Short mmCIF file of C-alpha atoms and ligand atoms in Angstrom, two decimals:
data_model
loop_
_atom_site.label_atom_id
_atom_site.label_comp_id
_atom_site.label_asym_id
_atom_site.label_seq_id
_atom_site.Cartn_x
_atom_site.Cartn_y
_atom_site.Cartn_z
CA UNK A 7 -61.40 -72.60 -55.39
CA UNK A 8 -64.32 -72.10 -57.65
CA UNK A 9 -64.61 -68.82 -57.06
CA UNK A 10 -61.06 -68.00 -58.46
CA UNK A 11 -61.45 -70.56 -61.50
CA UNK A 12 -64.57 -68.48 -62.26
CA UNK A 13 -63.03 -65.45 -61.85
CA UNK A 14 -59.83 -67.14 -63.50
CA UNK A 15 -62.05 -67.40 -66.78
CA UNK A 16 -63.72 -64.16 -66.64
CA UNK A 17 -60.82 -62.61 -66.90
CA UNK A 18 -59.68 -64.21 -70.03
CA UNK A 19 -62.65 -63.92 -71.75
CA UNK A 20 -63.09 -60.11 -70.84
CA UNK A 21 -58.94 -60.10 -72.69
CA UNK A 22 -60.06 -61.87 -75.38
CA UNK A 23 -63.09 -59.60 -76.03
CA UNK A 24 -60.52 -56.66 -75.95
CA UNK A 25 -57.75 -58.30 -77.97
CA UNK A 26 -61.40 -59.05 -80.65
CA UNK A 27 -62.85 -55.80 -80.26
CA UNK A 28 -59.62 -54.61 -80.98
CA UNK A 29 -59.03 -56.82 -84.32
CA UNK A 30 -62.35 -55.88 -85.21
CA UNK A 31 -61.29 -52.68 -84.73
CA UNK A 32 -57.25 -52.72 -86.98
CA UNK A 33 -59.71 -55.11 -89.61
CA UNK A 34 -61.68 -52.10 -90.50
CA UNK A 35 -59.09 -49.62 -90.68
CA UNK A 36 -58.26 -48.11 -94.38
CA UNK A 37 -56.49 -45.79 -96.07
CA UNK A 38 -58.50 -42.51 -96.93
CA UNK A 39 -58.39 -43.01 -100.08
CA UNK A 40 -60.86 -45.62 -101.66
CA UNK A 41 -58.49 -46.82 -104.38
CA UNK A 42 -55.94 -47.38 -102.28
CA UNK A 43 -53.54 -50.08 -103.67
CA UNK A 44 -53.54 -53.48 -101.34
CA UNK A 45 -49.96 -52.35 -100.61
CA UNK A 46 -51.14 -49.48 -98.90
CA UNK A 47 -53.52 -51.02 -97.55
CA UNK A 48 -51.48 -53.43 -96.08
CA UNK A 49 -48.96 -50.86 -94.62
CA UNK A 50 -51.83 -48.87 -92.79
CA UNK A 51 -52.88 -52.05 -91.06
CA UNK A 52 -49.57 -53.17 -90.29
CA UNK A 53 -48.95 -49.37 -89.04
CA UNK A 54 -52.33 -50.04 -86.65
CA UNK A 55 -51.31 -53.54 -85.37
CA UNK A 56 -47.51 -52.38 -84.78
CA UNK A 57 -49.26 -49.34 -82.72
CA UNK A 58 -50.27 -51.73 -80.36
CA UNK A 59 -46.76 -53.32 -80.02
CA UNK A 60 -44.79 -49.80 -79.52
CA UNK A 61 -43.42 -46.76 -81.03
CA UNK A 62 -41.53 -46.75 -84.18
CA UNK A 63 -38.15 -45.07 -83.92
CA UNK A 64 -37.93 -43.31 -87.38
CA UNK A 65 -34.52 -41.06 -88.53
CA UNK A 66 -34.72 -38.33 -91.18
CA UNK A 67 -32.26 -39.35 -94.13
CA UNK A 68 -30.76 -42.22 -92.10
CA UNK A 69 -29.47 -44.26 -95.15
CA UNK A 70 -27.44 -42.43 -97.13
CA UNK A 71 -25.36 -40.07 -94.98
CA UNK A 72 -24.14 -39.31 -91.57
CA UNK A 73 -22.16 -37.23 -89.61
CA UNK A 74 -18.84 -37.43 -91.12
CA UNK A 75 -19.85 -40.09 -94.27
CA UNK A 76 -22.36 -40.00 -96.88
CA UNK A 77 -23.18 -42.64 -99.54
CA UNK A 78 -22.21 -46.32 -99.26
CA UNK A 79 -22.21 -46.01 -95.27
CA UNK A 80 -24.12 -47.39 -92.94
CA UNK A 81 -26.97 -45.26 -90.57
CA UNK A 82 -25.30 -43.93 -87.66
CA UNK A 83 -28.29 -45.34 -85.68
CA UNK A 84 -27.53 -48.71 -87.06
CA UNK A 85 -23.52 -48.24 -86.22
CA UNK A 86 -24.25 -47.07 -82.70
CA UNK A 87 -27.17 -49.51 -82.03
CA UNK A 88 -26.58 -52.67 -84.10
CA UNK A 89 -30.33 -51.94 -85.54
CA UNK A 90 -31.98 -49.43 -88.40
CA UNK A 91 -34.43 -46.79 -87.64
CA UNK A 92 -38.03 -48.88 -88.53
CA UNK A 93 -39.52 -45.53 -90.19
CA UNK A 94 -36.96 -44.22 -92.78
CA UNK A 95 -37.15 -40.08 -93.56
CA UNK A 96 -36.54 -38.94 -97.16
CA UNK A 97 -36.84 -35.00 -98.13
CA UNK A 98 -37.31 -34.40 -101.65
CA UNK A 99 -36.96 -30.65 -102.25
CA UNK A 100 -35.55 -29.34 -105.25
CA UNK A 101 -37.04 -32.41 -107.05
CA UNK A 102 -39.86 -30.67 -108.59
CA UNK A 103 -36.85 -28.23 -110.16
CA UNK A 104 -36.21 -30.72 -112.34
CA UNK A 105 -32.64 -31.24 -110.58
CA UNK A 106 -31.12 -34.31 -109.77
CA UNK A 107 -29.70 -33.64 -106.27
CA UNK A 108 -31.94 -32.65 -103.12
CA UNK A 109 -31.63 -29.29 -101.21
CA UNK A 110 -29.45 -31.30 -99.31
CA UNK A 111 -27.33 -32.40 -102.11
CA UNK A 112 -28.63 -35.96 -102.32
CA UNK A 113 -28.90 -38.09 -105.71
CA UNK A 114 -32.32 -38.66 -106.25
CA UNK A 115 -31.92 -41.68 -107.53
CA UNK A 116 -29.93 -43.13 -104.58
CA UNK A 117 -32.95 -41.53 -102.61
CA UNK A 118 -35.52 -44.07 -104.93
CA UNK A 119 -32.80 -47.01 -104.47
CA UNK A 120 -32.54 -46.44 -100.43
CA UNK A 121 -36.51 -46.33 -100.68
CA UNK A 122 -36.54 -49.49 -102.39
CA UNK A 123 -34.06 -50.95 -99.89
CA UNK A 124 -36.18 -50.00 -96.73
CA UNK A 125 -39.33 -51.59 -98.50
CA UNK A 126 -37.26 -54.49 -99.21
CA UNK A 127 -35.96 -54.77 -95.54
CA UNK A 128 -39.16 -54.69 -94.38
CA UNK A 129 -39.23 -51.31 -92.83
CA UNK A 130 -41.48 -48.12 -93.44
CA UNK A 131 -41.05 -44.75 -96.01
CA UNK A 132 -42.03 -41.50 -95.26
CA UNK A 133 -41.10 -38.52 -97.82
CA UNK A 134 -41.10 -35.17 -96.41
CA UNK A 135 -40.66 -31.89 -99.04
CA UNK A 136 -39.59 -28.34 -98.46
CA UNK A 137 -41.28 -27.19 -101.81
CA UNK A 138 -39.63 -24.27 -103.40
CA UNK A 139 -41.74 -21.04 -103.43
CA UNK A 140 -43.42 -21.12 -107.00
CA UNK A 141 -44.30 -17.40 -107.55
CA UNK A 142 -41.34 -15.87 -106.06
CA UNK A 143 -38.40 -18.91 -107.24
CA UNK A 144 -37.34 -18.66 -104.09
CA UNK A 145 -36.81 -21.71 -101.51
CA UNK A 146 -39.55 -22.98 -98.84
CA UNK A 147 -38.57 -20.39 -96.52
CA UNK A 148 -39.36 -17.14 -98.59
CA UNK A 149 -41.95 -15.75 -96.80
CA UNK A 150 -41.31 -12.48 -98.79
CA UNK A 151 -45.27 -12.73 -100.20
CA UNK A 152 -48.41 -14.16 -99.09
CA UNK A 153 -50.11 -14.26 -102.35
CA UNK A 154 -48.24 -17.95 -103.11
CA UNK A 155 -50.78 -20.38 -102.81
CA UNK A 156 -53.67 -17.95 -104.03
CA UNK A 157 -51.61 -17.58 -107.24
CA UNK A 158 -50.95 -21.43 -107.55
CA UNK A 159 -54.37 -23.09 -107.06
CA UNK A 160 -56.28 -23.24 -110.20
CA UNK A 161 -57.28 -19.58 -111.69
CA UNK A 162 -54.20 -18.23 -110.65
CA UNK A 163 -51.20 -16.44 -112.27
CA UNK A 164 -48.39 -19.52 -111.34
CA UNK A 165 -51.22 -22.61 -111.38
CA UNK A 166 -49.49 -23.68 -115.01
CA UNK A 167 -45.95 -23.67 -113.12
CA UNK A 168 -46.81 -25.33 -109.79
CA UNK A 169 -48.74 -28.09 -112.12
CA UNK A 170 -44.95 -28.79 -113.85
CA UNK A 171 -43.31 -29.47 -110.63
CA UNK A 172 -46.25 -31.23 -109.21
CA UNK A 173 -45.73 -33.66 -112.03
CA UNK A 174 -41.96 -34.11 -111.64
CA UNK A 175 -42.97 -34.82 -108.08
CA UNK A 176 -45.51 -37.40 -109.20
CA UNK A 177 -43.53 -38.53 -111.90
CA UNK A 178 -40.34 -39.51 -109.31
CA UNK A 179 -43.34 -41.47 -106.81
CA UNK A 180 -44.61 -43.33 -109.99
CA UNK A 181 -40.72 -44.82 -110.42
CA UNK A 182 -40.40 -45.90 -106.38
CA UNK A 183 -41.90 -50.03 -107.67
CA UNK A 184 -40.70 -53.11 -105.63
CA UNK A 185 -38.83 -55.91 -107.99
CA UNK A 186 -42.35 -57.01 -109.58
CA UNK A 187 -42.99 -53.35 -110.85
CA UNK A 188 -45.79 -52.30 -108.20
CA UNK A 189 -45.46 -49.80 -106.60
CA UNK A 190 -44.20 -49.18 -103.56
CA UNK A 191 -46.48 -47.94 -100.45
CA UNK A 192 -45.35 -44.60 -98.72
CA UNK A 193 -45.94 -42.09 -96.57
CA UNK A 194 -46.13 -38.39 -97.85
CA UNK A 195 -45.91 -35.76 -95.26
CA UNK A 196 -46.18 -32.34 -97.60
CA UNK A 197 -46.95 -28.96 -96.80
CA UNK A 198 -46.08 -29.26 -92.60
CA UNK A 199 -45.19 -26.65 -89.98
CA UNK A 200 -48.54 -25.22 -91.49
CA UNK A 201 -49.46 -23.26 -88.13
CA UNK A 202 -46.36 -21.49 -87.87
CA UNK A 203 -45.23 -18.76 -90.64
CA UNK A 204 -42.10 -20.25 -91.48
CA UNK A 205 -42.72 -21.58 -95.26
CA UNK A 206 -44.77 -19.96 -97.78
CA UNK A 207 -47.61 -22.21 -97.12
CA UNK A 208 -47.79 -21.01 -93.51
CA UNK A 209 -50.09 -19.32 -91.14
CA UNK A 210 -49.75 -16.09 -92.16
CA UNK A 211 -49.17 -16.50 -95.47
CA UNK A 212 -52.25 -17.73 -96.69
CA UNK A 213 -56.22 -18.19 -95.62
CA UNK A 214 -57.22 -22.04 -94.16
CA UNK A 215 -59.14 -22.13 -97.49
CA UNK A 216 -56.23 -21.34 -99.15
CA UNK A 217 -54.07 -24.12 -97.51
CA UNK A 218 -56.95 -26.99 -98.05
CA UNK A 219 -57.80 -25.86 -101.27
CA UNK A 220 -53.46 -26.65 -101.80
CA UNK A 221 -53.53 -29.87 -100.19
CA UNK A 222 -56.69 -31.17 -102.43
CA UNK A 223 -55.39 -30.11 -105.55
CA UNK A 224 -52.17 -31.74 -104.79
CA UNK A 225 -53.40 -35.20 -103.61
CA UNK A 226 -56.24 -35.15 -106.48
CA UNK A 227 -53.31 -34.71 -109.10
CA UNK A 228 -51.65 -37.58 -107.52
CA UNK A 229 -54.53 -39.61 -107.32
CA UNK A 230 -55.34 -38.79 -111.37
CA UNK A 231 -51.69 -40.29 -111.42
CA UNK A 232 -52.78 -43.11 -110.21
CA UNK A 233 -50.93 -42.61 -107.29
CA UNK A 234 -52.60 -44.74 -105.20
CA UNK A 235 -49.62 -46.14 -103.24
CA UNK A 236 -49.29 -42.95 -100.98
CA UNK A 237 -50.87 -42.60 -97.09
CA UNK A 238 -50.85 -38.45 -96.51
CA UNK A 239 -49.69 -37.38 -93.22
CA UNK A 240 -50.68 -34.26 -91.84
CA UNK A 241 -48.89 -32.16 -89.31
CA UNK A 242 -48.60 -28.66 -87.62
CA UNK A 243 -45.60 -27.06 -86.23
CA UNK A 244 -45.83 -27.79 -82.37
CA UNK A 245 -47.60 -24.64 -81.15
CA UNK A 246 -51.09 -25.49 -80.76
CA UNK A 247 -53.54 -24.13 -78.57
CA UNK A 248 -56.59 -26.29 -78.93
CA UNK A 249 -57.91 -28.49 -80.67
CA UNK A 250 -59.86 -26.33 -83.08
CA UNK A 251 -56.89 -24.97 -84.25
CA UNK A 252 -55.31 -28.31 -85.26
CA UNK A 253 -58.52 -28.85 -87.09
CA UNK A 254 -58.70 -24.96 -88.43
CA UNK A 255 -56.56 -25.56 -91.66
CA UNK A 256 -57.28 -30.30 -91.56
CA UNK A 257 -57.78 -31.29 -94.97
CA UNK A 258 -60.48 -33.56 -94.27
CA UNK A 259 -60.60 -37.29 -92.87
CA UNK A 260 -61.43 -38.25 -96.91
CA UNK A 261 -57.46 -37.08 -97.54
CA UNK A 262 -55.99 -37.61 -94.74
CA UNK A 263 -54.41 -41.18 -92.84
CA UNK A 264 -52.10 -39.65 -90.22
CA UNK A 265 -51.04 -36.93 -88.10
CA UNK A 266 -49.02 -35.10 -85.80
CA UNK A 267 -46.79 -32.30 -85.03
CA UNK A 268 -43.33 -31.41 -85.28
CA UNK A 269 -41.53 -29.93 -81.83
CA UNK A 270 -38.52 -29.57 -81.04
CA UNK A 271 -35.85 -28.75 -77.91
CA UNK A 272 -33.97 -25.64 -78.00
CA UNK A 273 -31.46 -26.00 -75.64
CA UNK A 274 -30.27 -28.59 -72.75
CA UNK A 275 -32.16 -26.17 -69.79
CA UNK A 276 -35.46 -26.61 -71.69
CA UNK A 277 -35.79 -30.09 -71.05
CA UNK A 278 -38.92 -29.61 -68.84
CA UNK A 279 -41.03 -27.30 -70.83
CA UNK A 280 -39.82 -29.41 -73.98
CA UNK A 281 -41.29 -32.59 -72.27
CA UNK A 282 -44.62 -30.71 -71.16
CA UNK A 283 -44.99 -28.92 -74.63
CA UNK A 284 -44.69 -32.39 -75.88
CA UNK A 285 -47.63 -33.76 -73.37
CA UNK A 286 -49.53 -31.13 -74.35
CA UNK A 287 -49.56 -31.04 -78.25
CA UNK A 288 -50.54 -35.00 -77.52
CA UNK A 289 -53.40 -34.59 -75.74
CA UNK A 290 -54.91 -32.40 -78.57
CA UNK A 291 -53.93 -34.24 -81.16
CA UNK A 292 -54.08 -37.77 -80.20
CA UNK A 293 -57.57 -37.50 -79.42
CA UNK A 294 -58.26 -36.20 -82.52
CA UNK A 295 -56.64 -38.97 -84.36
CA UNK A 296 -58.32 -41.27 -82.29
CA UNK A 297 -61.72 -40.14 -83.00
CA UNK A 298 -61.20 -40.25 -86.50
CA UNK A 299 -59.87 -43.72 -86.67
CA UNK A 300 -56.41 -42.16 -87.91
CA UNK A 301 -52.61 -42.53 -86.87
CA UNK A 302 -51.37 -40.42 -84.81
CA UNK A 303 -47.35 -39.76 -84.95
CA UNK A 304 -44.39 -37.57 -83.62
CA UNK A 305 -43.51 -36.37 -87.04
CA UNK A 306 -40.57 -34.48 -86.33
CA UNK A 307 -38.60 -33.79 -83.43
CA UNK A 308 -35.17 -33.80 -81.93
CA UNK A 309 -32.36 -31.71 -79.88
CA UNK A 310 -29.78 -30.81 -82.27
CA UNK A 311 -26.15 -31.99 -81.29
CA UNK A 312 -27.93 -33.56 -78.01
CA UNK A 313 -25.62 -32.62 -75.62
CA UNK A 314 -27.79 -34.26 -73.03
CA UNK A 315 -26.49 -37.59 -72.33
CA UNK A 316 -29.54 -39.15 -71.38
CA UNK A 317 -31.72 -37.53 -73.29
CA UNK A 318 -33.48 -40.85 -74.90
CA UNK A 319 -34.83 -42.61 -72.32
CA UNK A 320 -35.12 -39.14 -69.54
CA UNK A 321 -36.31 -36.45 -71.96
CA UNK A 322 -37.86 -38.35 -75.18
CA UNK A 323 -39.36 -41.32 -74.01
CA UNK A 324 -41.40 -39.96 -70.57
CA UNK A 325 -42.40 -37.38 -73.33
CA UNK A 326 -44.20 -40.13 -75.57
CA UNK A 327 -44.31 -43.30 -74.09
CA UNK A 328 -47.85 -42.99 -72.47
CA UNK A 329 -49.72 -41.88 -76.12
CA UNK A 330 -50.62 -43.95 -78.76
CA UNK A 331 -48.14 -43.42 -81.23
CA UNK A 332 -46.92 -45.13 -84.29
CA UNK A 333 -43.20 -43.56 -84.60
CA UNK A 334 -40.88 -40.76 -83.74
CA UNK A 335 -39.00 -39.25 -86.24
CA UNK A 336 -35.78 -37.43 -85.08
CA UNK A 337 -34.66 -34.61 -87.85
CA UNK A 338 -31.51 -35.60 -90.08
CA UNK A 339 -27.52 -36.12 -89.28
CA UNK A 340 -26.28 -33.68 -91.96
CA UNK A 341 -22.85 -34.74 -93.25
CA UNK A 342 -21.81 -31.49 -94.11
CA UNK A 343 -22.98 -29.18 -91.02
CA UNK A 344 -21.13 -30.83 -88.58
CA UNK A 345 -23.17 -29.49 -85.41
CA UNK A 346 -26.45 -30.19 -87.19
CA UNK A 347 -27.28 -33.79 -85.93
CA UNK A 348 -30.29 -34.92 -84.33
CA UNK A 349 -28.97 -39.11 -83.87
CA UNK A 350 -26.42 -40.07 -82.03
CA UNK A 351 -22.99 -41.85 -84.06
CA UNK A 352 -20.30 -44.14 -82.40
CA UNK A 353 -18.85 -41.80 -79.79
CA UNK A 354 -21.63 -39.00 -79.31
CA UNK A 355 -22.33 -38.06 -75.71
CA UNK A 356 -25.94 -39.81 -75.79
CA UNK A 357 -24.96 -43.10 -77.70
CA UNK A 358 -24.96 -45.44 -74.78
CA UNK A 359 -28.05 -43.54 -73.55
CA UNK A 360 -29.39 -44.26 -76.93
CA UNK A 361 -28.65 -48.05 -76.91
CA UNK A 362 -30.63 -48.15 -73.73
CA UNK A 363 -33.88 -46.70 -75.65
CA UNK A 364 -33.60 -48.96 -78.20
CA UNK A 365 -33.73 -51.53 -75.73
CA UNK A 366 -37.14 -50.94 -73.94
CA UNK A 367 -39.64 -53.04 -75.38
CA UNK A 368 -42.17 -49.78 -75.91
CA UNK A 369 -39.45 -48.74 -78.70
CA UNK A 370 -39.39 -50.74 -81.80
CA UNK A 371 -36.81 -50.68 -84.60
CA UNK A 372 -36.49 -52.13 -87.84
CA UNK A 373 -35.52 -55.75 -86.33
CA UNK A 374 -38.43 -55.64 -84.18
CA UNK A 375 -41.57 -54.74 -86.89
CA UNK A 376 -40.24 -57.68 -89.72
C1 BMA B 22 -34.05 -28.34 -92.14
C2 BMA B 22 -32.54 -28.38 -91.99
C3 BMA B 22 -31.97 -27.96 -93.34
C4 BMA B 22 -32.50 -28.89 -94.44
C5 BMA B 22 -34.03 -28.98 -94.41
C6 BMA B 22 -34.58 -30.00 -95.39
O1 BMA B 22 -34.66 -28.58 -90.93
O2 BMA B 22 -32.09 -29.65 -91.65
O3 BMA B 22 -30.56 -28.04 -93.28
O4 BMA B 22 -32.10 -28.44 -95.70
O5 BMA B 22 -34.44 -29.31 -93.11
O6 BMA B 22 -34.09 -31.28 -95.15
#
């Protein structure tokens, strides 16, 4: 009887050294940046202490359309699941054109009011932007030259041009404040896919000093705005081989508070490889985070239309659930591409699948991280 008293007690001191060492552990945690506001502060940690609670779910442009509505809706993840995404997505390309509607033909300022809302509901912003090619005028995608970033860091021919729409860009973050006029804490994920050669800040469109060199001018400008609400997220397209290559083109532990990759499924037969592709990326990257006292996240992923209708809890969450993660973001519902979806609404195939997912205590929605 002793014996298992003692043994009783050992064991819940050796938890409550983990649970400490743990604290200790989320108390020490801070933003890279040194003059980070307590807001952002504050997010980080809570982002830590959620970790050890679950995985976010986070949707790409969740609030303000869907398939089949936009504006003055409600999330199709919140119609099909009675709960909102806990990690909102918001894309801000075509912003730093001085226009008021996003590549995908949102309001901007509906985008700054839905931010606003999310902060106010207690859930989490990250901003994602497919920056228009400053030397050619052409969109993220034209590749057409690799001289881009050379001719926009300082010294070069466009620097003058990519400082005006840096500032829009800054100037639209410096307007996201709360109802007392602070600002509000976010999560900037700029410049991503960066291993692939997709976007004209890609592989093999520009050298790794190049890309940093982008990536420190951009946060420095935003930090001489005093900027100091925003946590950076970093994150390659999902194609790495090791983990030097993840840290080939890093930015630096001084810029950077979280990372990932983005991967997604092609097609219903590639479940498998999708799920081991998945495993794979994670146990390059998580490690990596890990050492470096940083977040590690699925930053972007999905099966558009999912036409698998178990997909959440068969493909996604084997794929995730053993890492240390803090959320998941599935790619956008577009309202006017009607077989570009990447969330289930009332009726899809994988809704009732999807409900099931939300259910497992490892996956936490907005409800759940209040
Ligand atoms: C892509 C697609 C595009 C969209 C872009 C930015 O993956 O969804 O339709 O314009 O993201 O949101």
């Amino acid at each position: 009887m002793r014996n298992k008293i003692f043994r009783y007690l050992w064991q819940i001191s050796l938890l409550i050294l983990l649970l400490e060492s743990c604290n200790l552990k989320i108390d020490n945690v801070a933003p890279a940046n040194s003059n980070a506001t307590p807001e952002a502060k504050s997010l980080y940690k809570k982002m830590w202490q959620l970790q050890s609670k679950g995985i976010m779910f986070a949707h790409q442009d969740a609030y303000l359309y869907g398939v089949n509505w936009k504006t003055n809706g409600t999330a199709d993840v919140k119609q099909v699941s009675d709960d909102y995404p806990a990690v909102f997505g918001w894309e801000l390309g075509d912003l730093e054109l001085g226009k008021t509607h996003s590549l995908d033909s949102v309001d901007f300022n509906e985008i700054r009011e839905g931010i606003k809302w999310v902060h106010q509901n207690g859930g989490i912003n990250t901003i994602s932007w497919h920056t228009n090619n400053p030397l050619t005028g052409g969109s993220a995608w034209d590749t057409s030259s690799d001289q881009v970033v050379k001719s926009i860091l300082p010294g070069g021919s466009k620097h003058q041009d990519f400082v005006k729409m840096l500032e829009k860009t800054a100037s639209f973050f410096s307007s996201i404040t709360d109802n007392n006029g602070k600002l509000i804490p976010v999560i900037f994920r700029p410049y991503h896919e960066h291993t692939g050669s997709w976007f004209w800040w890609g592989q093999k469109l520009c050298s790794s000093d190049e890309y940093i060199a982008l990536w420190q001018f951009t946060i420095d400008y935003f930090n001489k705005k005093g900027l100091n609400n925003i946590l950076y997220a970093y994150s390659s397209a999902g194609n790495i081989e090791s983990a030097e290559q993840f840290l080939e083109r890093y930015p630096g532990d001084e810029l950077i508070d979280i990372m990932g990759f983005d991967i997604y499924q092609r097609n219903i037969e590639q479940k498998d490889e999708f799920i081991a592709s998945i495993k794979k990326q994670m146990n390059m990257v998580v490690p990596i985070a890990s050492a470096r006292n940083k977040i590690a996240i699925l930053a972007e992923t999905g099966l558009n239309g999912i036409p698998d209708p178990t997909w959440w809890t068969e493909t996604l969450l084997p794929a995730i659930e053993e890492f240390p993660l803090s959320y998941v973001l599935v790619w956008r519902n577009a309202s006017a591409e009607p077989k570009h979806y990447f969330a289930p609404y009332p009726g899809q195939i994988s809704a009732i699948n999807f409900v099931e997912f939300k259910n497992k205590s490892k996956v936490l929605f907005l409800s759940e991280i209040k």
